[in-house]
Amino acid sequence: MTLAVTLLGAAVARADAADTTKTVRGHDYTIRDFSSPGLTFWDSACGDPLVYNPNRVYVSYRRGGAAGTTQAIGWGSRNDKTGGEFGVLARVPDPATLTTLNAAVDAAGNGRGDLQAFLRGSDGWYVGDVGLIANVNGWGEWDNLATVSLGWRYQKDDGTITDFSATGTIQEIATAHPEVTFARVGLLFGCNGEQYDIDDLRIGTAAGLTTYDFQGLGRSTAHVSAWIPAKRKWLRDAQSGWLDYGGAAYVGGDATLDRTGNYYFDYGRLFMRPYGSSDWKPAGKERLFTEKTYAVYKVRPTRRTAYRFATAGIAADESVSKAFVIDVRARLRAHADRGKVQQGQRIDVTGSYAPRNKGVRVALERKSGARWHTIARDRTSPRATFGFHPRASSVGKWVLRVVAANGGGNLGNQTGRFVVQVTPKPDPPAPCGAACDTSTPDPASTGTAPPDDPQPDDGIPPVFRHPASKTPAQHHADSAVSLQFPSVPVARQTAH
């Protein structure tokens, strides 16, 4: 129809005194069932019926309803342009006495739909509608719809549309046709592809005023679950767990309804309380959880950290889970500076601790038999380093490890085994006195000349070396060879 009513109002005011207030928990209504005593969902095409796909309509919730109520409900479509409108229709037992038809709607300033009414006749329905435009950002109150004229037609139960045509208010048409027994009345939006919310639907007849307060799903209980490497599975309603420093865990949140115990979909946020703090702070943005999935966060704490999940209070009342605590085992590294030392020397062991916690107690242990014994102690420095320097008191293979105590918000840890080989000391020289004196005697004390230097066998004639004070003549004189003859006389031969 060309007739349209524009929503211009801004302030929302609830009735001071309602005869009956019906709290609608979530989307608690039937689907296209005009015979039900309560609300029923209804949808129709805005234009070409082939464009509208009812399977793409989704339900929504809103945190903060009209006039300060807790929540509200709404609908939308996954299409940019749905070609359809949707909403709920309330049952009106006596439409001929209808005096009040009010509702609060928020379509973000882009709402286009209809006020629709169905009056039950003898063999069909008087169908009336008038276009509505919701151009107010935020909640706007429709407070005059009982006086608005609609365009009417008559549709029989077999689908036949008669030539009946009329214009008038719901009350006027119902009064003009006494066979009308009851009516279905409501507001439908979505023709612009918008999502919209509705709250505070009020219908007044001679029987009294009925207010439909659209709320969320009611009280809820938030849950926190976790997946940690040590378990390799999701721990439902977990209270504690641990992981190694540098490792990651996954924390998931969801919630159940107190009245049914069923899971539902809503938004929530993970909060964390780090070691040493008393305040909770967000560990990420709000995320969606559903009936089958968690809102999942990847966390990588470095020290003991508590987590809890809080629902956003959109689809149901807000709730906060119990705390889940993740302990973090420190990373410990150590090594011996030398793998082999002599008995009596020091064994130098150095290492590091992560995260950088100052003053954590660490101990160097040696395995003896089946037991470990502490042989040195230290505390981590401001740079989270440490060192041990015990003496190697015995010969053999020393199997060692370093153990750190709990401290600084971390669980203790121990290194793997490492080995230092301790060897015996070298034997000192035997005290054998002059018999073992290997020193060279002084030639002056023995009266003998020192032997000549050995000559190199290199094919060069030997050169007799003498003190440099001698002259060349003296050198050759001293080098002359004296021939000795036998002392027995030999007769000289004479010539014959």
Short mmCIF file of C-alpha atoms in Angstrom, two decimals:
data_model
loop_
_atom_site.label_atom_id
_atom_site.label_comp_id
_atom_site.label_asym_id
_atom_site.label_seq_id
_atom_site.Cartn_x
_atom_site.Cartn_y
_atom_site.Cartn_z
CA MET A 1 0.00 0.00 0.00
CA THR A 2 1.05 3.61 -0.44
CA LEU A 3 -0.24 4.55 3.00
CA ALA A 4 2.59 4.64 5.54
CA VAL A 5 3.06 5.74 9.11
CA THR A 6 6.39 7.28 10.06
CA LEU A 7 7.97 6.79 13.47
CA LEU A 8 9.08 10.17 14.72
CA GLY A 9 8.99 9.79 18.47
CA ALA A 10 12.07 9.38 20.58
CA ALA A 11 11.32 9.05 24.28
CA VAL A 12 9.93 5.72 25.41
CA ALA A 13 7.49 5.58 28.30
CA ARG A 14 6.05 2.42 29.74
CA ALA A 15 2.51 2.28 31.06
CA ASP A 16 2.27 3.37 34.65
CA ALA A 17 0.07 0.45 35.53
CA ALA A 18 -0.43 -2.58 33.30
CA ASP A 19 -3.26 -4.99 33.95
CA THR A 20 -1.11 -7.89 32.80
CA THR A 21 2.59 -8.10 32.03
CA LYS A 22 3.83 -11.13 30.18
CA THR A 23 7.57 -11.68 30.21
CA VAL A 24 8.65 -13.30 26.98
CA ARG A 25 11.84 -15.27 27.59
CA GLY A 26 13.80 -15.14 24.39
CA HIS A 27 12.09 -16.17 21.21
CA ASP A 28 9.40 -18.10 22.99
CA TYR A 29 6.57 -18.20 20.46
CA THR A 30 5.02 -20.54 17.94
CA ILE A 31 5.77 -20.41 14.21
CA ARG A 32 2.93 -19.32 11.91
CA ASP A 33 0.31 -20.84 14.19
CA PHE A 34 -2.71 -18.55 14.48
CA SER A 35 -4.50 -21.00 16.75
CA SER A 36 -1.99 -20.71 19.60
CA PRO A 37 -3.07 -18.65 22.63
CA GLY A 38 0.15 -16.61 22.75
CA LEU A 39 2.52 -14.99 20.31
CA THR A 40 3.31 -16.47 16.94
CA PHE A 41 6.02 -15.67 14.42
CA TRP A 42 4.88 -14.33 11.07
CA ASP A 43 6.67 -13.26 7.92
CA SER A 44 5.75 -12.20 4.42
CA ALA A 45 7.29 -10.87 1.23
CA CYS A 46 7.64 -7.12 0.90
CA GLY A 47 7.51 -7.28 -2.90
CA ASP A 48 8.24 -10.16 -5.20
CA PRO A 49 7.64 -13.37 -3.19
CA LEU A 50 10.42 -15.10 -5.14
CA VAL A 51 13.02 -12.71 -3.71
CA TYR A 52 12.24 -13.47 -0.08
CA ASN A 53 13.98 -16.50 1.44
CA PRO A 54 12.56 -17.26 4.91
CA ASN A 55 15.37 -19.75 5.59
CA ARG A 56 17.84 -16.89 5.85
CA VAL A 57 16.02 -15.13 8.68
CA TYR A 58 17.86 -15.24 12.01
CA VAL A 59 16.88 -14.28 15.54
CA SER A 60 18.82 -11.83 17.66
CA TYR A 61 19.00 -10.46 21.17
CA ARG A 62 19.78 -7.05 22.49
CA ARG A 63 21.44 -5.98 25.71
CA GLY A 64 19.29 -3.21 27.13
CA GLY A 65 15.65 -3.04 26.14
CA ALA A 66 13.22 -0.15 25.94
CA ALA A 67 12.73 2.10 28.97
CA GLY A 68 15.56 0.51 30.91
CA THR A 69 14.52 -3.12 30.69
CA THR A 70 17.27 -5.71 30.70
CA GLN A 71 17.03 -7.12 27.18
CA ALA A 72 15.01 -7.20 23.99
CA ILE A 73 14.69 -9.50 21.01
CA GLY A 74 14.85 -8.98 17.28
CA TRP A 75 15.26 -10.48 13.84
CA GLY A 76 17.35 -10.01 10.76
CA SER A 77 18.27 -11.66 7.50
CA ARG A 78 21.58 -12.77 6.05
CA ASN A 79 20.64 -11.18 2.74
CA ASP A 80 21.53 -7.56 2.05
CA LYS A 81 18.05 -7.10 0.64
CA THR A 82 15.69 -9.70 2.02
CA GLY A 83 12.55 -8.87 0.15
CA GLY A 84 10.74 -9.91 3.32
CA GLU A 85 9.51 -8.71 6.71
CA PHE A 86 9.14 -10.65 9.94
CA GLY A 87 8.02 -10.32 13.55
CA VAL A 88 5.45 -11.60 16.04
CA LEU A 89 1.69 -11.29 16.10
CA ALA A 90 -0.22 -11.13 19.37
CA ARG A 91 -3.66 -12.64 19.87
CA VAL A 92 -6.43 -10.09 20.56
CA PRO A 93 -9.59 -11.79 21.86
CA ASP A 94 -11.90 -8.76 21.37
CA PRO A 95 -10.61 -6.55 18.52
CA ALA A 96 -13.85 -4.55 18.38
CA THR A 97 -12.84 -2.91 21.69
CA LEU A 98 -9.15 -2.32 20.78
CA THR A 99 -8.04 1.04 22.17
CA THR A 100 -4.27 0.66 22.64
CA LEU A 101 -1.64 -0.68 20.27
CA ASN A 102 1.84 0.50 21.17
CA ALA A 103 5.35 -0.90 20.64
CA ALA A 104 8.99 0.15 20.93
CA VAL A 105 11.17 -0.51 17.90
CA ASP A 106 14.85 0.11 17.12
CA ALA A 107 15.78 -0.41 13.48
CA ALA A 108 18.89 1.80 13.52
CA GLY A 109 17.12 4.51 11.53
CA ASN A 110 16.52 2.28 8.52
CA GLY A 111 13.38 0.31 9.32
CA ARG A 112 10.69 -0.38 6.74
CA GLY A 113 7.81 -2.76 7.32
CA ASP A 114 4.11 -3.01 8.09
CA LEU A 115 1.51 -3.08 10.79
CA GLN A 116 -0.43 -6.23 9.98
CA ALA A 117 -3.76 -7.43 11.36
CA PHE A 118 -5.70 -10.63 10.74
CA LEU A 119 -9.36 -10.71 11.87
CA ARG A 120 -10.97 -14.12 11.92
CA GLY A 121 -14.18 -14.18 9.88
CA SER A 122 -16.66 -16.95 9.25
CA ASP A 123 -14.70 -18.72 6.51
CA GLY A 124 -11.48 -16.79 6.22
CA TRP A 125 -9.54 -13.74 7.34
CA TYR A 126 -9.87 -10.00 7.02
CA VAL A 127 -6.30 -9.02 6.25
CA GLY A 128 -5.19 -5.45 6.84
CA ASP A 129 -1.84 -3.73 6.62
CA VAL A 130 -0.27 -0.29 6.55
CA GLY A 131 3.33 0.64 5.81
CA LEU A 132 5.62 1.69 8.67
CA ILE A 133 8.88 3.61 8.47
CA ALA A 134 11.20 3.56 11.51
CA ASN A 135 13.70 6.34 10.89
CA VAL A 136 14.80 6.94 14.50
CA ASN A 137 18.21 5.85 15.73
CA GLY A 138 17.63 4.10 19.02
CA TRP A 139 14.34 3.18 20.58
CA GLY A 140 11.24 4.85 19.23
CA GLU A 141 7.70 4.38 20.54
CA TRP A 142 4.73 3.67 18.29
CA ASP A 143 1.90 4.91 20.52
CA ASN A 144 -0.94 5.59 18.07
CA LEU A 145 -1.33 2.43 16.03
CA ALA A 146 -4.82 1.65 17.35
CA THR A 147 -6.07 4.78 15.56
CA VAL A 148 -4.27 4.16 12.26
CA SER A 149 -6.34 3.18 9.22
CA LEU A 150 -5.29 0.05 7.34
CA GLY A 151 -6.17 -1.20 3.90
CA TRP A 152 -8.23 -4.41 4.05
CA ARG A 153 -9.01 -7.43 1.89
CA TYR A 154 -10.68 -10.74 2.60
CA GLN A 155 -8.94 -14.07 2.04
CA LYS A 156 -10.82 -17.34 2.38
CA ASP A 157 -9.37 -20.43 4.04
CA ASP A 158 -8.85 -22.03 0.63
CA GLY A 159 -6.64 -19.08 -0.42
CA THR A 160 -9.20 -17.34 -2.57
CA ILE A 161 -9.09 -13.55 -2.33
CA THR A 162 -12.50 -11.95 -2.70
CA ASP A 163 -13.35 -8.54 -4.09
CA PHE A 164 -13.77 -7.15 -0.57
CA SER A 165 -11.87 -3.92 -0.05
CA ALA A 166 -12.02 -1.40 2.78
CA THR A 167 -10.08 1.16 4.77
CA GLY A 168 -10.34 1.63 8.49
CA THR A 169 -8.86 0.96 11.94
CA ILE A 170 -8.78 -2.50 13.43
CA GLN A 171 -11.60 -1.57 15.80
CA GLU A 172 -13.73 -0.18 12.97
CA ILE A 173 -13.45 -3.27 10.76
CA ALA A 174 -14.05 -5.63 13.67
CA THR A 175 -17.13 -3.64 14.72
CA ALA A 176 -18.48 -3.60 11.16
CA HIS A 177 -18.20 -7.39 10.93
CA PRO A 178 -19.69 -8.96 14.07
CA GLU A 179 -18.68 -12.47 12.93
CA VAL A 180 -15.08 -11.62 13.83
CA THR A 181 -14.10 -13.73 16.87
CA PHE A 182 -10.47 -12.73 17.47
CA ALA A 183 -7.54 -11.08 15.77
CA ARG A 184 -3.80 -11.38 15.28
CA VAL A 185 -1.97 -8.07 15.40
CA GLY A 186 1.71 -7.15 15.20
CA LEU A 187 4.56 -5.18 13.63
CA LEU A 188 6.83 -6.65 10.95
CA PHE A 189 10.10 -5.10 9.72
CA GLY A 190 13.00 -6.10 7.46
CA CYS A 191 12.04 -4.83 4.02
CA ASN A 192 15.28 -2.84 3.78
CA GLY A 193 17.36 -5.83 4.82
CA GLU A 194 17.76 -4.36 8.30
CA GLN A 195 18.01 -6.10 11.63
CA TYR A 196 15.63 -4.64 14.18
CA ASP A 197 14.64 -5.09 17.82
CA ILE A 198 11.25 -4.90 19.48
CA ASP A 199 10.15 -4.47 23.08
CA ASP A 200 7.27 -3.26 25.21
CA LEU A 201 4.40 -4.37 22.98
CA ARG A 202 1.12 -3.15 24.60
CA ILE A 203 -2.37 -4.14 23.54
CA GLY A 204 -5.41 -2.73 25.36
CA THR A 205 -9.04 -3.75 24.97
CA ALA A 206 -12.10 -3.62 27.17
CA ALA A 207 -10.69 -6.66 28.96
CA GLY A 208 -7.60 -4.76 30.07
CA LEU A 209 -4.07 -3.90 29.01
CA THR A 210 -1.55 -6.64 28.22
CA THR A 211 2.13 -5.75 28.05
CA TYR A 212 4.63 -8.07 26.41
CA ASP A 213 8.05 -7.52 27.96
CA PHE A 214 10.58 -9.12 25.63
CA GLN A 215 13.51 -10.33 27.68
CA GLY A 216 16.44 -12.62 27.30
CA LEU A 217 16.50 -16.28 28.13
CA GLY A 218 16.69 -15.74 31.87
CA ARG A 219 19.32 -16.57 34.42
CA SER A 220 22.43 -18.32 33.16
CA THR A 221 25.53 -20.03 34.47
CA ALA A 222 28.82 -19.30 32.74
CA HIS A 223 31.39 -22.06 32.32
CA VAL A 224 35.10 -22.00 31.61
CA SER A 225 36.89 -24.90 29.95
CA ALA A 226 40.51 -25.37 28.97
CA TRP A 227 42.72 -27.38 26.66
CA ILE A 228 46.26 -27.78 27.97
CA PRO A 229 49.15 -29.80 26.49
CA ALA A 230 49.53 -31.94 29.60
CA LYS A 231 46.02 -33.39 29.13
CA ARG A 232 45.50 -32.97 25.38
CA LYS A 233 41.75 -32.69 25.79
CA TRP A 234 39.18 -30.12 26.85
CA LEU A 235 38.63 -29.97 30.59
CA ARG A 236 35.03 -28.97 31.33
CA ASP A 237 34.58 -26.58 34.25
CA ALA A 238 38.29 -26.89 34.88
CA GLN A 239 39.71 -25.44 38.07
CA SER A 240 43.45 -25.80 37.56
CA GLY A 241 46.10 -26.95 35.14
CA TRP A 242 49.72 -26.31 34.27
CA LEU A 243 52.01 -25.82 31.30
CA ASP A 244 55.69 -25.23 30.66
CA TYR A 245 57.09 -21.75 30.30
CA GLY A 246 56.72 -20.63 26.69
CA GLY A 247 53.82 -23.01 26.07
CA ALA A 248 50.26 -22.11 25.12
CA ALA A 249 46.83 -23.22 26.27
CA TYR A 250 43.31 -22.65 24.97
CA VAL A 251 40.57 -21.36 27.25
CA GLY A 252 36.95 -21.60 26.15
CA GLY A 253 33.80 -20.08 27.57
CA ASP A 254 30.10 -20.78 27.19
CA ALA A 255 26.98 -20.82 29.34
CA THR A 256 23.82 -22.77 30.15
CA LEU A 257 20.35 -21.62 31.09
CA ASP A 258 19.42 -22.21 34.70
CA ARG A 259 15.79 -23.08 33.97
CA THR A 260 16.55 -25.70 31.32
CA GLY A 261 20.24 -26.56 31.61
CA ASN A 262 20.55 -26.09 27.85
CA TYR A 263 23.40 -24.31 26.11
CA TYR A 264 22.54 -21.17 24.19
CA PHE A 265 24.32 -18.61 22.03
CA ASP A 266 25.53 -15.26 23.24
CA TYR A 267 28.64 -13.15 23.47
CA GLY A 268 31.13 -13.29 26.30
CA ARG A 269 34.62 -12.25 27.28
CA LEU A 270 37.56 -13.89 29.00
CA PHE A 271 39.12 -12.07 31.96
CA MET A 272 42.48 -12.72 33.59
CA ARG A 273 44.10 -12.01 36.95
CA PRO A 274 47.90 -12.14 36.67
CA TYR A 275 50.17 -13.29 39.49
CA GLY A 276 50.55 -10.65 42.15
CA SER A 277 47.44 -8.70 41.09
CA SER A 278 44.02 -8.54 42.70
CA ASP A 279 42.29 -7.01 39.67
CA TRP A 280 40.65 -8.78 36.76
CA LYS A 281 41.33 -7.39 33.31
CA PRO A 282 40.14 -8.42 29.83
CA ALA A 283 42.13 -11.15 28.12
CA GLY A 284 40.60 -10.43 24.72
CA LYS A 285 37.57 -9.07 22.91
CA GLU A 286 34.00 -10.27 23.21
CA ARG A 287 33.45 -13.43 21.22
CA LEU A 288 30.46 -15.52 20.26
CA PHE A 289 29.69 -18.88 21.82
CA THR A 290 26.87 -21.09 20.59
CA GLU A 291 24.93 -24.16 21.63
CA LYS A 292 27.78 -26.29 20.24
CA THR A 293 30.93 -24.18 20.31
CA TYR A 294 33.08 -22.28 22.80
CA ALA A 295 34.27 -18.73 22.62
CA VAL A 296 37.95 -19.71 22.39
CA TYR A 297 41.02 -17.74 23.49
CA LYS A 298 44.67 -18.72 23.09
CA VAL A 299 46.66 -17.78 26.20
CA ARG A 300 50.36 -17.90 26.92
CA PRO A 301 50.91 -16.99 30.59
CA THR A 302 54.43 -16.67 31.95
CA ARG A 303 53.45 -16.99 35.61
CA ARG A 304 50.51 -18.33 37.58
CA THR A 305 47.37 -16.74 36.11
CA ALA A 306 43.67 -17.09 36.88
CA TYR A 307 41.01 -16.90 34.16
CA ARG A 308 37.24 -16.60 34.23
CA PHE A 309 34.57 -16.19 31.57
CA ALA A 310 31.73 -13.65 31.75
CA THR A 311 28.70 -13.61 29.49
CA ALA A 312 27.69 -10.33 27.90
CA GLY A 313 24.09 -10.50 29.09
CA ILE A 314 22.59 -10.13 25.62
CA ALA A 315 20.65 -13.34 25.12
CA ALA A 316 20.39 -14.13 28.83
CA ASP A 317 21.25 -12.56 32.15
CA GLU A 318 24.90 -11.90 32.81
CA SER A 319 26.88 -14.54 34.65
CA VAL A 320 30.52 -15.13 35.56
CA SER A 321 32.22 -18.51 35.72
CA LYS A 322 34.38 -19.84 38.50
CA ALA A 323 38.10 -19.16 38.19
CA PHE A 324 40.43 -21.48 36.33
CA VAL A 325 44.10 -21.27 37.35
CA ILE A 326 47.03 -22.11 35.09
CA ASP A 327 50.36 -22.71 36.80
CA VAL A 328 53.49 -22.24 34.72
CA ARG A 329 56.52 -24.44 35.23
CA ALA A 330 59.77 -22.51 34.99
CA ARG A 331 62.30 -23.25 32.27
CA LEU A 332 65.64 -24.32 33.73
CA ARG A 333 68.89 -24.73 31.80
CA ALA A 334 72.34 -25.65 33.18
CA HIS A 335 75.64 -27.14 32.06
CA ALA A 336 79.14 -27.85 33.36
CA ASP A 337 81.78 -25.55 31.97
CA ARG A 338 84.23 -28.50 31.75
CA GLY A 339 83.26 -32.11 31.29
CA LYS A 340 86.51 -33.38 32.84
CA VAL A 341 88.35 -32.14 35.91
CA GLN A 342 91.01 -33.48 38.29
CA GLN A 343 90.29 -34.47 41.81
CA GLY A 344 90.47 -31.44 44.07
CA GLN A 345 89.60 -28.98 41.33
CA ARG A 346 86.31 -27.09 41.23
CA ILE A 347 83.35 -28.20 39.13
CA ASP A 348 81.89 -25.05 37.57
CA VAL A 349 78.18 -25.28 36.71
CA THR A 350 76.25 -22.28 35.34
CA GLY A 351 72.68 -21.89 34.16
CA SER A 352 69.65 -19.71 33.58
CA TYR A 353 66.03 -19.56 34.76
CA ALA A 354 62.98 -18.29 32.87
CA PRO A 355 61.05 -16.13 33.40
CA ARG A 356 63.40 -13.65 35.01
CA ASN A 357 62.58 -14.21 38.66
CA LYS A 358 65.13 -12.92 41.15
CA GLY A 359 65.93 -14.83 44.32
CA VAL A 360 64.54 -18.24 43.42
CA ARG A 361 66.31 -21.05 45.30
CA VAL A 362 68.27 -23.47 43.10
CA ALA A 363 70.37 -26.46 44.10
CA LEU A 364 73.03 -28.61 42.43
CA GLU A 365 72.44 -32.28 43.15
CA ARG A 366 74.65 -35.35 42.65
CA LYS A 367 73.30 -38.82 42.24
CA SER A 368 74.70 -41.40 44.63
CA GLY A 369 73.22 -44.81 44.16
CA ALA A 370 69.51 -44.36 43.72
CA ARG A 371 69.31 -41.08 45.62
CA TRP A 372 70.12 -37.47 44.87
CA HIS A 373 72.11 -35.35 47.32
CA THR A 374 72.51 -31.57 47.33
CA ILE A 375 76.14 -30.51 46.97
CA ALA A 376 75.71 -26.75 46.37
CA ARG A 377 73.04 -24.03 46.63
CA ASP A 378 72.42 -20.64 45.07
CA ARG A 379 69.68 -18.10 44.26
CA THR A 380 68.89 -16.61 40.88
CA SER A 381 70.40 -13.22 40.15
CA PRO A 382 68.47 -10.19 38.83
CA ARG A 383 69.19 -11.57 35.36
CA ALA A 384 67.86 -14.97 36.48
CA THR A 385 71.27 -16.69 36.25
CA PHE A 386 73.02 -18.88 38.82
CA GLY A 387 76.26 -20.77 39.35
CA PHE A 388 77.81 -23.53 41.48
CA HIS A 389 81.50 -24.26 42.19
CA PRO A 390 81.87 -27.34 44.40
CA ARG A 391 85.21 -29.20 44.66
CA ALA A 392 85.57 -32.60 43.09
CA SER A 393 86.32 -34.59 46.22
CA SER A 394 86.36 -38.07 44.71
CA VAL A 395 87.39 -39.75 41.50
CA GLY A 396 84.79 -41.13 39.11
CA LYS A 397 81.76 -40.14 37.10
CA TRP A 398 79.67 -37.42 38.74
CA VAL A 399 76.04 -37.47 37.58
CA LEU A 400 74.57 -34.03 38.27
CA ARG A 401 71.35 -32.05 37.86
CA VAL A 402 69.99 -28.65 38.92
CA VAL A 403 66.70 -28.33 40.78
CA ALA A 404 64.72 -25.08 41.22
CA ALA A 405 62.10 -24.54 43.92
CA ASN A 406 58.69 -22.91 43.43
CA GLY A 407 58.93 -19.15 43.47
CA GLY A 408 58.03 -15.92 41.79
CA GLY A 409 54.70 -17.27 40.60
CA ASN A 410 56.19 -20.30 38.88
CA LEU A 411 56.37 -23.99 39.59
CA GLY A 412 59.83 -25.41 40.19
CA ASN A 413 61.62 -27.58 37.68
CA GLN A 414 64.76 -29.64 37.21
CA THR A 415 67.23 -30.06 34.40
CA GLY A 416 68.17 -33.27 32.73
CA ARG A 417 71.22 -35.17 33.91
CA PHE A 418 74.71 -34.17 32.85
CA VAL A 419 78.04 -35.84 33.67
CA VAL A 420 81.43 -34.56 34.83
CA GLN A 421 84.36 -37.02 34.83
CA VAL A 422 86.75 -36.58 37.78
CA THR A 423 90.25 -38.02 37.20
CA PRO A 424 93.00 -38.69 39.80
CA LYS A 425 95.71 -36.15 40.53
CA PRO A 426 99.12 -36.81 38.80
CA ASP A 427 101.74 -38.51 41.12
CA PRO A 428 104.47 -36.18 42.56
CA PRO A 429 108.23 -36.96 41.74
CA ALA A 430 109.89 -39.62 43.98
CA PRO A 431 112.48 -38.25 46.58
CA CYS A 432 115.58 -40.39 45.32
CA GLY A 433 118.39 -37.91 46.30
CA ALA A 434 121.85 -37.70 44.58
CA ALA A 435 121.48 -41.04 42.85
CA CYS A 436 118.74 -39.57 40.74
CA ASP A 437 120.66 -36.32 40.07
CA THR A 438 120.55 -35.81 36.33
CA SER A 439 122.21 -32.38 36.30
CA THR A 440 125.40 -31.80 34.16
CA PRO A 441 128.62 -31.56 36.32
CA ASP A 442 130.85 -28.48 36.10
CA PRO A 443 134.00 -29.29 34.01
CA ALA A 444 136.12 -27.22 36.34
CA SER A 445 135.23 -29.43 39.27
CA THR A 446 136.10 -32.69 37.49
CA GLY A 447 139.31 -31.56 35.70
CA THR A 448 138.22 -32.95 32.38
CA ALA A 449 137.63 -31.07 29.19
CA PRO A 450 134.16 -31.01 27.85
CA PRO A 451 133.61 -33.18 24.81
CA ASP A 452 133.55 -31.65 21.40
CA ASP A 453 130.20 -30.72 19.96
CA PRO A 454 128.79 -33.48 17.83
CA GLN A 455 129.21 -32.82 14.16
CA PRO A 456 126.23 -32.78 11.85
CA ASP A 457 126.25 -35.44 9.19
CA ASP A 458 125.43 -33.10 6.36
CA GLY A 459 128.42 -33.64 4.00
CA ILE A 460 130.22 -30.45 5.09
CA PRO A 461 133.83 -30.83 6.35
CA PRO A 462 134.10 -30.42 10.10
CA VAL A 463 135.21 -27.14 11.46
CA PHE A 464 137.05 -27.08 14.77
CA ARG A 465 135.55 -24.37 16.89
CA HIS A 466 137.74 -22.69 19.50
CA PRO A 467 137.34 -19.69 21.72
CA ALA A 468 137.03 -16.49 19.80
CA SER A 469 140.05 -15.03 21.62
CA LYS A 470 142.47 -17.14 19.57
CA THR A 471 144.06 -15.77 16.44
CA PRO A 472 143.83 -17.65 13.16
CA ALA A 473 147.49 -18.66 13.55
CA GLN A 474 146.87 -20.07 16.99
CA HIS A 475 143.81 -21.83 15.61
CA HIS A 476 145.81 -23.63 12.93
CA ALA A 477 148.71 -24.36 15.32
CA ASP A 478 146.43 -25.95 17.80
CA SER A 479 144.79 -27.86 15.02
CA ALA A 480 148.03 -29.46 13.72
CA VAL A 481 148.28 -33.24 14.00
CA SER A 482 151.49 -34.61 15.57
CA LEU A 483 152.67 -37.92 14.05
CA GLN A 484 154.15 -40.34 16.53
CA PHE A 485 156.75 -42.90 15.44
CA PRO A 486 157.62 -46.14 17.16
CA SER A 487 160.54 -45.97 19.61
CA VAL A 488 162.35 -49.08 18.23
CA PRO A 489 165.31 -47.98 16.07
CA VAL A 490 165.19 -48.91 12.47
CA ALA A 491 168.47 -49.33 10.46
CA ARG A 492 168.92 -47.06 7.52
CA GLN A 493 169.53 -48.92 4.36
CA THR A 494 172.71 -48.21 2.44
CA ALA A 495 173.25 -48.28 -1.17
CA HIS A 496 175.05 -51.21 -2.58
#
